[in-house]
Coordinates of C-alpha atoms in Angstrom, one line a residue:
M67 CA -0.3 0.4 -0.1
N68 CA 1.6 3.1 -1.1
T69 CA 0.9 5.7 2.3
K70 CA 2.5 8.6 0.5
S71 CA 0.3 12.0 0.2
H72 CA -0.4 13.2 -3.4
A73 CA -2.0 16.1 -2.5
A74 CA -1.1 19.6 -3.2
A75 CA 2.4 18.2 -4.7
P76 CA 3.6 19.2 -8.2
E77 CA 3.3 17.1 -11.2
G78 CA 5.7 14.3 -10.7
V79 CA 7.0 15.6 -7.6
S80 CA 5.1 13.5 -5.5
D81 CA 6.2 10.0 -6.8
L82 CA 9.6 11.2 -6.1
L83 CA 9.6 11.8 -2.7
S84 CA 9.6 9.2 -0.2
A85 CA 6.6 8.5 2.4
A86 CA 9.1 9.5 5.4
A87 CA 9.4 13.1 3.9
T88 CA 5.8 13.4 3.9
R89 CA 5.4 12.6 7.0
L90 CA 7.4 14.8 8.2
K91 CA 5.9 18.7 9.0
P92 CA 7.7 21.9 9.2
S93 CA 9.1 22.9 12.6
A94 CA 6.3 25.1 13.7
T95 CA 9.0 27.3 15.9
N96 CA 11.1 27.6 12.7
T97 CA 8.0 28.8 10.8
T98 CA 6.9 31.3 13.4
S99 CA 10.1 32.7 13.8
Q100 CA 10.8 32.8 9.6
K101 CA 7.1 34.7 9.2
A102 CA 7.9 37.2 12.0
R103 CA 10.8 38.0 10.1
D104 CA 8.9 38.3 7.1
L105 CA 7.3 40.8 8.5
K106 CA 9.9 42.6 10.3
A107 CA 11.3 42.8 6.2
Q108 CA 8.3 44.2 5.3
G109 CA 8.7 47.3 7.9
R110 CA 6.5 45.7 10.4
D111 CA 6.7 46.6 13.8
I112 CA 7.5 42.8 15.1
V113 CA 8.8 41.8 18.9
A114 CA 9.5 37.5 18.5
L115 CA 9.3 35.8 21.2
S116 CA 9.2 32.5 19.1
A117 CA 12.7 31.2 19.1
G118 CA 14.4 29.2 21.8
E119 CA 18.1 30.8 21.5
P120 CA 19.6 33.0 24.9
D121 CA 20.8 36.2 23.4
F122 CA 23.8 36.3 25.6
A123 CA 26.9 36.6 23.8
T124 CA 29.1 33.3 23.7
P125 CA 32.0 33.5 26.3
E126 CA 35.2 35.0 25.1
N127 CA 37.3 32.5 26.6
V128 CA 35.1 29.7 24.1
I129 CA 35.5 32.1 21.0
A130 CA 39.5 32.6 21.8
A131 CA 39.7 28.7 21.4
A132 CA 38.0 28.6 18.7
I133 CA 40.7 31.3 17.2
D134 CA 43.8 29.3 18.5
A135 CA 42.1 26.1 16.8
M136 CA 42.1 27.4 13.4
K137 CA 45.5 29.2 14.1
A138 CA 46.8 25.7 15.2
G139 CA 45.4 24.3 12.0
H140 CA 42.4 22.1 13.6
T141 CA 40.5 22.8 10.7
K142 CA 40.6 19.3 9.0
Y143 CA 38.1 16.3 9.3
A144 CA 37.3 15.2 12.8
P145 CA 36.1 12.0 13.3
V146 CA 33.3 10.7 13.7
A147 CA 32.4 10.0 17.4
G148 CA 34.5 13.3 18.4
I149 CA 38.1 15.1 18.8
P150 CA 39.5 13.3 22.1
E151 CA 39.7 16.0 23.4
L152 CA 35.8 16.8 23.7
K153 CA 35.1 13.5 24.3
Q154 CA 37.3 13.9 27.2
A155 CA 35.7 16.7 28.3
V156 CA 32.5 15.3 27.7
R157 CA 33.2 12.0 30.2
G158 CA 34.4 14.6 32.8
K159 CA 31.0 16.8 32.4
F160 CA 28.7 13.8 33.2
S161 CA 31.2 12.9 36.1
T162 CA 31.9 16.2 37.9
E163 CA 28.3 16.8 37.7
N164 CA 26.1 14.5 36.9
G165 CA 27.8 11.1 38.9
L166 CA 27.7 9.2 36.2
D167 CA 31.2 7.4 35.0
Y168 CA 31.6 6.6 30.8
A169 CA 33.9 4.7 29.1
D170 CA 35.3 6.4 26.0
D171 CA 33.2 4.6 23.6
E172 CA 29.9 5.3 25.7
V173 CA 29.9 8.9 24.9
M174 CA 30.1 11.2 21.2
V175 CA 29.6 14.1 19.6
S176 CA 27.4 15.2 16.8
T177 CA 26.1 18.5 14.9
G178 CA 23.3 19.9 17.8
G179 CA 21.2 17.9 20.4
K180 CA 18.8 17.6 17.1
Q181 CA 21.6 15.1 15.2
V182 CA 22.0 13.0 19.0
I183 CA 18.2 12.0 18.9
A184 CA 17.8 11.7 15.1
N185 CA 20.6 9.2 15.4
A186 CA 19.3 7.2 18.2
M187 CA 16.0 7.0 16.3
M188 CA 17.3 6.0 13.0
A189 CA 19.3 3.7 14.8
T190 CA 16.8 2.0 17.4
I191 CA 13.3 2.3 15.9
D192 CA 11.6 -0.3 13.1
E193 CA 8.3 0.0 11.7
G194 CA 5.2 0.4 14.2
D195 CA 8.0 1.2 17.5
E196 CA 6.3 3.5 19.5
V197 CA 8.1 6.0 21.7
I198 CA 6.2 7.7 24.6
I199 CA 6.3 11.4 24.5
P200 CA 5.1 13.2 27.4
A201 CA 3.4 16.9 26.0
P202 CA 3.8 19.4 25.8
Y203 CA 6.7 18.3 24.0
W204 CA 9.5 19.5 22.1
V205 CA 8.0 20.1 18.6
S206 CA 11.1 17.8 16.7
Y207 CA 10.9 14.8 19.3
P208 CA 7.2 12.6 17.6
E209 CA 8.5 14.2 14.3
L210 CA 11.6 12.1 13.8
V211 CA 10.0 9.1 15.4
S212 CA 7.7 9.5 12.9
F213 CA 10.5 10.1 10.0
C214 CA 11.7 6.8 11.3
G215 CA 8.7 4.5 10.9
G216 CA 7.7 4.4 14.3
T217 CA 4.7 5.7 16.0
P218 CA 4.5 8.5 19.0
V219 CA 2.6 7.7 21.5
V220 CA 1.7 11.0 23.4
V221 CA 1.0 11.1 26.9
Q222 CA -0.4 14.6 27.8
A223 CA 0.9 16.0 31.1
E224 CA -1.5 18.9 31.8
A225 CA -1.0 22.1 33.7
T226 CA -2.8 20.4 36.8
T227 CA 0.3 18.0 37.4
G228 CA 2.8 20.9 36.9
F229 CA 3.0 19.5 32.8
L230 CA 4.8 16.4 34.3
L231 CA 4.6 13.0 33.3
T232 CA 3.2 11.0 36.5
A233 CA 4.1 7.3 36.8
E234 CA 0.5 6.5 36.6
D235 CA 0.7 7.9 33.3
L236 CA 3.5 6.0 31.9
E237 CA 2.3 2.6 33.3
A238 CA -0.7 3.2 31.1
A239 CA 0.9 4.0 28.1
I240 CA 3.2 1.4 27.8
T241 CA 2.3 -1.2 25.8
P242 CA 4.2 -4.2 24.2
R243 CA 6.2 -2.2 21.3
T244 CA 6.8 0.3 23.9
K245 CA 10.5 0.8 22.2
W246 CA 11.3 4.3 24.2
V247 CA 10.4 6.9 26.5
I248 CA 11.6 10.6 26.1
L249 CA 11.8 12.7 28.9
N250 CA 13.4 16.4 28.8
S251 CA 13.9 18.0 32.1
P252 CA 13.8 21.3 32.7
C253 CA 11.0 21.1 29.8
N254 CA 10.9 23.2 26.5
P255 CA 8.2 24.6 26.2
S256 CA 6.9 24.7 29.5
G257 CA 9.9 24.9 31.6
A258 CA 8.6 22.0 34.2
V259 CA 11.6 20.2 35.9
Y260 CA 11.5 16.8 37.2
S261 CA 12.3 16.4 40.7
R262 CA 14.5 12.9 41.9
D263 CA 11.4 12.0 43.9
A264 CA 9.6 12.4 40.3
L265 CA 12.4 10.7 38.3
E266 CA 12.4 7.4 40.7
R267 CA 8.4 7.3 40.3
I268 CA 9.3 7.2 37.1
A269 CA 12.1 5.0 37.0
G270 CA 10.3 2.3 39.5
V271 CA 7.7 1.8 36.4
L272 CA 10.2 1.3 34.0
E273 CA 12.3 -1.0 35.9
R274 CA 9.1 -3.7 35.4
H275 CA 9.6 -3.0 31.5
P276 CA 13.4 -3.8 30.7
R277 CA 13.3 -3.7 27.4
I278 CA 11.9 0.1 27.3
H279 CA 14.9 2.7 26.7
V280 CA 15.1 6.1 27.5
L281 CA 16.3 9.3 26.1
S282 CA 17.5 12.1 28.6
D283 CA 17.2 15.4 27.0
D284 CA 19.4 17.6 29.4
I285 CA 20.0 20.3 27.3
Y286 CA 18.3 22.8 29.7
E287 CA 20.4 21.4 33.1
H288 CA 22.0 24.5 34.1
L289 CA 19.0 26.9 33.7
I290 CA 16.6 25.7 37.2
Y291 CA 15.4 29.0 39.0
S292 CA 13.6 26.7 42.2
D293 CA 15.1 25.3 44.9
T294 CA 14.6 21.4 43.0
A295 CA 18.0 20.4 42.0
F296 CA 18.7 19.0 38.6
S297 CA 18.2 15.4 38.5
T298 CA 18.7 13.0 35.7
L299 CA 17.3 8.9 35.3
A300 CA 20.8 8.1 35.1
E301 CA 22.3 9.1 38.1
V302 CA 18.7 8.4 40.3
A303 CA 18.6 5.3 39.1
P304 CA 21.7 3.6 38.3
Q305 CA 20.8 0.2 38.0
M306 CA 19.3 1.5 34.3
K307 CA 21.9 3.6 33.5
D308 CA 22.6 0.9 30.1
R309 CA 19.2 1.6 29.4
V310 CA 19.3 5.1 29.4
L311 CA 21.2 7.9 26.3
T312 CA 21.6 11.2 28.9
M313 CA 21.7 13.8 25.9
N314 CA 23.1 17.3 26.4
G315 CA 24.7 20.1 24.7
V316 CA 26.5 23.4 24.7
S317 CA 23.8 26.0 22.8
K318 CA 21.8 27.0 25.8
A319 CA 24.0 27.2 28.7
Y320 CA 26.7 28.6 26.8
A321 CA 24.9 30.7 24.1
M322 CA 26.5 28.7 21.6
T323 CA 23.0 27.9 19.3
G324 CA 24.8 28.7 16.3
W325 CA 28.3 26.7 17.1
R326 CA 26.1 23.3 16.8
I327 CA 27.6 20.9 19.5
G328 CA 25.8 18.5 21.0
Y329 CA 26.7 15.0 23.0
C330 CA 25.6 12.5 24.8
G331 CA 26.7 9.0 27.2
G332 CA 24.8 5.7 26.7
P333 CA 25.4 2.1 26.2
A334 CA 28.4 1.2 24.3
H335 CA 26.6 -0.6 21.4
L336 CA 24.0 1.9 20.8
I337 CA 26.9 4.5 20.6
K338 CA 28.7 2.2 18.1
A339 CA 25.1 2.1 16.0
M340 CA 24.9 5.9 16.2
S341 CA 28.2 6.6 15.0
K342 CA 27.7 4.3 12.1
I343 CA 25.2 6.3 10.7
Q344 CA 26.8 9.5 11.5
G345 CA 29.8 8.3 9.6
Q346 CA 27.2 7.7 6.5
T347 CA 25.8 11.0 7.0
T348 CA 27.4 14.0 8.2
S349 CA 31.0 12.6 9.8
G350 CA 32.5 14.2 12.8
A351 CA 31.1 18.0 13.8
N352 CA 32.6 20.7 12.8
S353 CA 36.6 20.1 13.9
I354 CA 36.7 24.1 15.1
A355 CA 33.3 24.2 17.2
Q356 CA 34.6 21.1 18.7
W357 CA 37.4 22.8 20.2
A358 CA 35.4 25.7 21.3
A359 CA 33.3 22.9 23.3
V360 CA 36.1 21.6 24.9
A361 CA 36.7 25.6 26.4
A362 CA 33.2 25.8 27.1
L363 CA 32.8 22.7 29.2
T364 CA 36.3 22.6 31.2
G365 CA 37.1 26.8 31.5
P366 CA 35.5 29.2 33.8
Q367 CA 31.5 28.3 34.9
D368 CA 31.0 31.3 37.4
F369 CA 29.0 33.1 34.5
L370 CA 26.3 30.2 34.7
A371 CA 25.1 31.7 38.0
E372 CA 24.7 35.7 36.8
R373 CA 23.1 34.2 33.7
R374 CA 20.4 32.4 35.5
A375 CA 19.9 34.9 37.9
S376 CA 19.0 37.1 34.8
F377 CA 17.2 34.3 33.4
R378 CA 14.9 34.4 36.6
A379 CA 14.3 38.0 36.6
R380 CA 13.0 37.9 33.1
R381 CA 10.7 35.0 33.8
D382 CA 9.2 36.5 36.8
L383 CA 8.8 40.2 35.0
V384 CA 7.2 37.7 32.0
V385 CA 4.9 36.0 34.4
G386 CA 3.7 39.0 36.9
M387 CA 2.8 40.7 33.4
L388 CA 1.0 38.0 32.1
R389 CA -1.1 37.2 35.0
E390 CA -2.8 40.7 34.1
A391 CA -4.1 40.0 31.1
K392 CA -7.8 38.6 31.0
G393 CA -8.4 35.1 29.6
L394 CA -4.4 34.0 30.6
E395 CA -3.8 31.8 33.2
C396 CA 0.3 31.5 34.0
L397 CA 2.3 28.8 35.9
V398 CA 5.4 29.6 37.0
P399 CA 8.1 27.6 35.4
D400 CA 11.3 26.3 37.2
G401 CA 13.5 26.1 34.2
A402 CA 14.7 26.5 30.6
F403 CA 13.5 30.3 29.4
Y404 CA 9.8 29.7 28.4
V405 CA 6.3 30.0 29.7
Y406 CA 3.7 28.3 29.0
P407 CA 0.1 30.1 29.5
G408 CA -3.1 28.4 29.0
C409 CA -5.6 30.5 26.5
A410 CA -8.6 29.0 26.6
G411 CA -10.1 31.9 28.3
T412 CA -10.1 33.9 25.2
F413 CA -11.8 31.1 22.9
G414 CA -15.0 32.4 21.6
K415 CA -13.9 36.0 22.0
T416 CA -13.5 38.6 18.9
T417 CA -10.3 40.9 18.8
K418 CA -10.4 44.4 17.9
G419 CA -9.7 43.6 14.1
G420 CA -12.4 41.2 14.1
R421 CA -11.0 38.0 14.0
K422 CA -12.8 35.3 16.0
I423 CA -10.3 32.9 18.4
G424 CA -11.3 29.4 18.3
S425 CA -7.7 27.7 19.1
D426 CA -4.6 28.8 20.2
Q427 CA -3.5 28.8 16.9
E428 CA -5.9 31.7 15.9
F429 CA -4.8 33.5 19.4
S430 CA -1.0 33.2 18.4
E431 CA -1.4 34.1 14.3
A432 CA -3.8 37.4 15.6
L433 CA -1.8 38.0 18.3
L434 CA 0.8 38.5 15.7
E435 CA -1.1 39.9 13.1
E436 CA -2.7 42.7 15.0
E437 CA -0.2 43.1 17.9
G438 CA 3.4 42.1 16.2
V439 CA 4.5 39.6 18.8
A440 CA 5.3 36.3 17.4
V441 CA 4.5 33.6 20.1
V442 CA 4.3 29.7 19.2
Y443 CA 0.9 28.1 19.7
G444 CA -0.1 25.3 22.1
A445 CA -0.7 22.6 19.4
A446 CA 2.3 22.5 18.2
F447 CA 3.9 21.0 21.7
G448 CA 1.0 18.5 21.5
L449 CA -1.0 20.2 23.9
P450 CA -3.7 22.8 23.0
G451 CA -5.2 25.5 24.8
H452 CA -1.9 27.3 25.8
F453 CA 1.6 28.9 23.8
R454 CA 5.0 29.3 24.3
V455 CA 6.3 32.7 25.1
S456 CA 10.5 32.5 25.1
Y457 CA 11.9 35.2 28.0
A458 CA 15.5 34.9 26.6
S459 CA 14.8 38.4 24.9
S460 CA 15.6 41.9 26.6
E461 CA 14.0 43.0 29.7
A462 CA 12.7 46.3 27.4
Q463 CA 11.7 43.9 24.6
L464 CA 9.7 41.3 27.1
R465 CA 8.3 44.1 28.9
D466 CA 7.5 45.8 25.0
A467 CA 5.7 42.5 24.1
C468 CA 3.7 41.7 27.3
M469 CA 2.1 44.8 27.0
R470 CA 0.8 44.3 23.8
I471 CA -0.6 40.6 24.8
T472 CA -2.0 42.3 27.6
T473 CA -3.6 44.6 25.5
F474 CA -4.5 42.2 23.0
C475 CA -6.2 39.7 25.6
N476 CA -8.1 43.2 27.5
G477 CA -9.2 44.1 23.9
L478 CA -10.9 40.8 23.2
S479 CA -14.8 41.1 23.4

């Protein structure tokens, strides 16, 4: 049976594209950000809070390390799984910060955290395999699973649970086809953080299902604002370490999004398979960026606390202002740099421009068109009735944007 979609494809193109390619949907965050850029280029006054990118500069020692690497001639192809110096730095980071000891063949470096996830799914997913994904989720998780022929099993984690997957809901979602569970803490888009106790309860469920593996996406590890200490599953449940792929990177904490360096630790047989796939697709990550990442992981870390305090102040500003907007409900997130307000209270109302709001997507589209604020609608993250605001912007921009959002909401009738 041909499962390809032929809708809206030019003649001949639908026969060229694979079923996997046609299953893949564009990233809603990228789409929204591009629309904001297009409107700005047209002369519109736009405040974009749609991208998950710190506004801080990459640390000077990291930039210096990249320059030194180029001058030293480190501009050739890099080993597929990462240069030895960065693999050693990754092992040191895992050991020092997370209490996880990995051998050299149990870590690898990729072109961003997204490639780590893609490699893992391509290495393990067969047609019909299921992957449990708590919602709200980062937009790429279900798309990568679907691309590989797997079935995303979305389990909604509502605001009533703090946007956290419960052990009971996890147990109910498991079937004989479940191969992976994806956990993201702190979470994009909700900012929710799994406590050690919460992870222990999840581990208790998974111990009864030894065939299931866990991908722990820890990319926002250093951005926690509550008293909850960061915990990761392989650390909390060491008996499960050979079933956990722990993923991280330098993009968020070190403001190195454009450098495209992600890394992971996991069982050697999985790392070997992922490296084989990477070797046939992109090969090793950018050599210069890898040397920069060595400096990031092994250099001074004191600036992290200062940046974390700045993000916390921005979070408090945004939450405080959005709570003044009629029809919005906004939890205080514990981590990352997003808030995920509920906007169901605006449904059924009409904007000043005459648009009727019936969904979070319509809310977000009208907000951009009428007030010039770009946010990402909640359905894109698997939990409708909300929208995501990134507060990785200046206080002035955030204050301006939140005033516009409040004006928009308070003007609904």
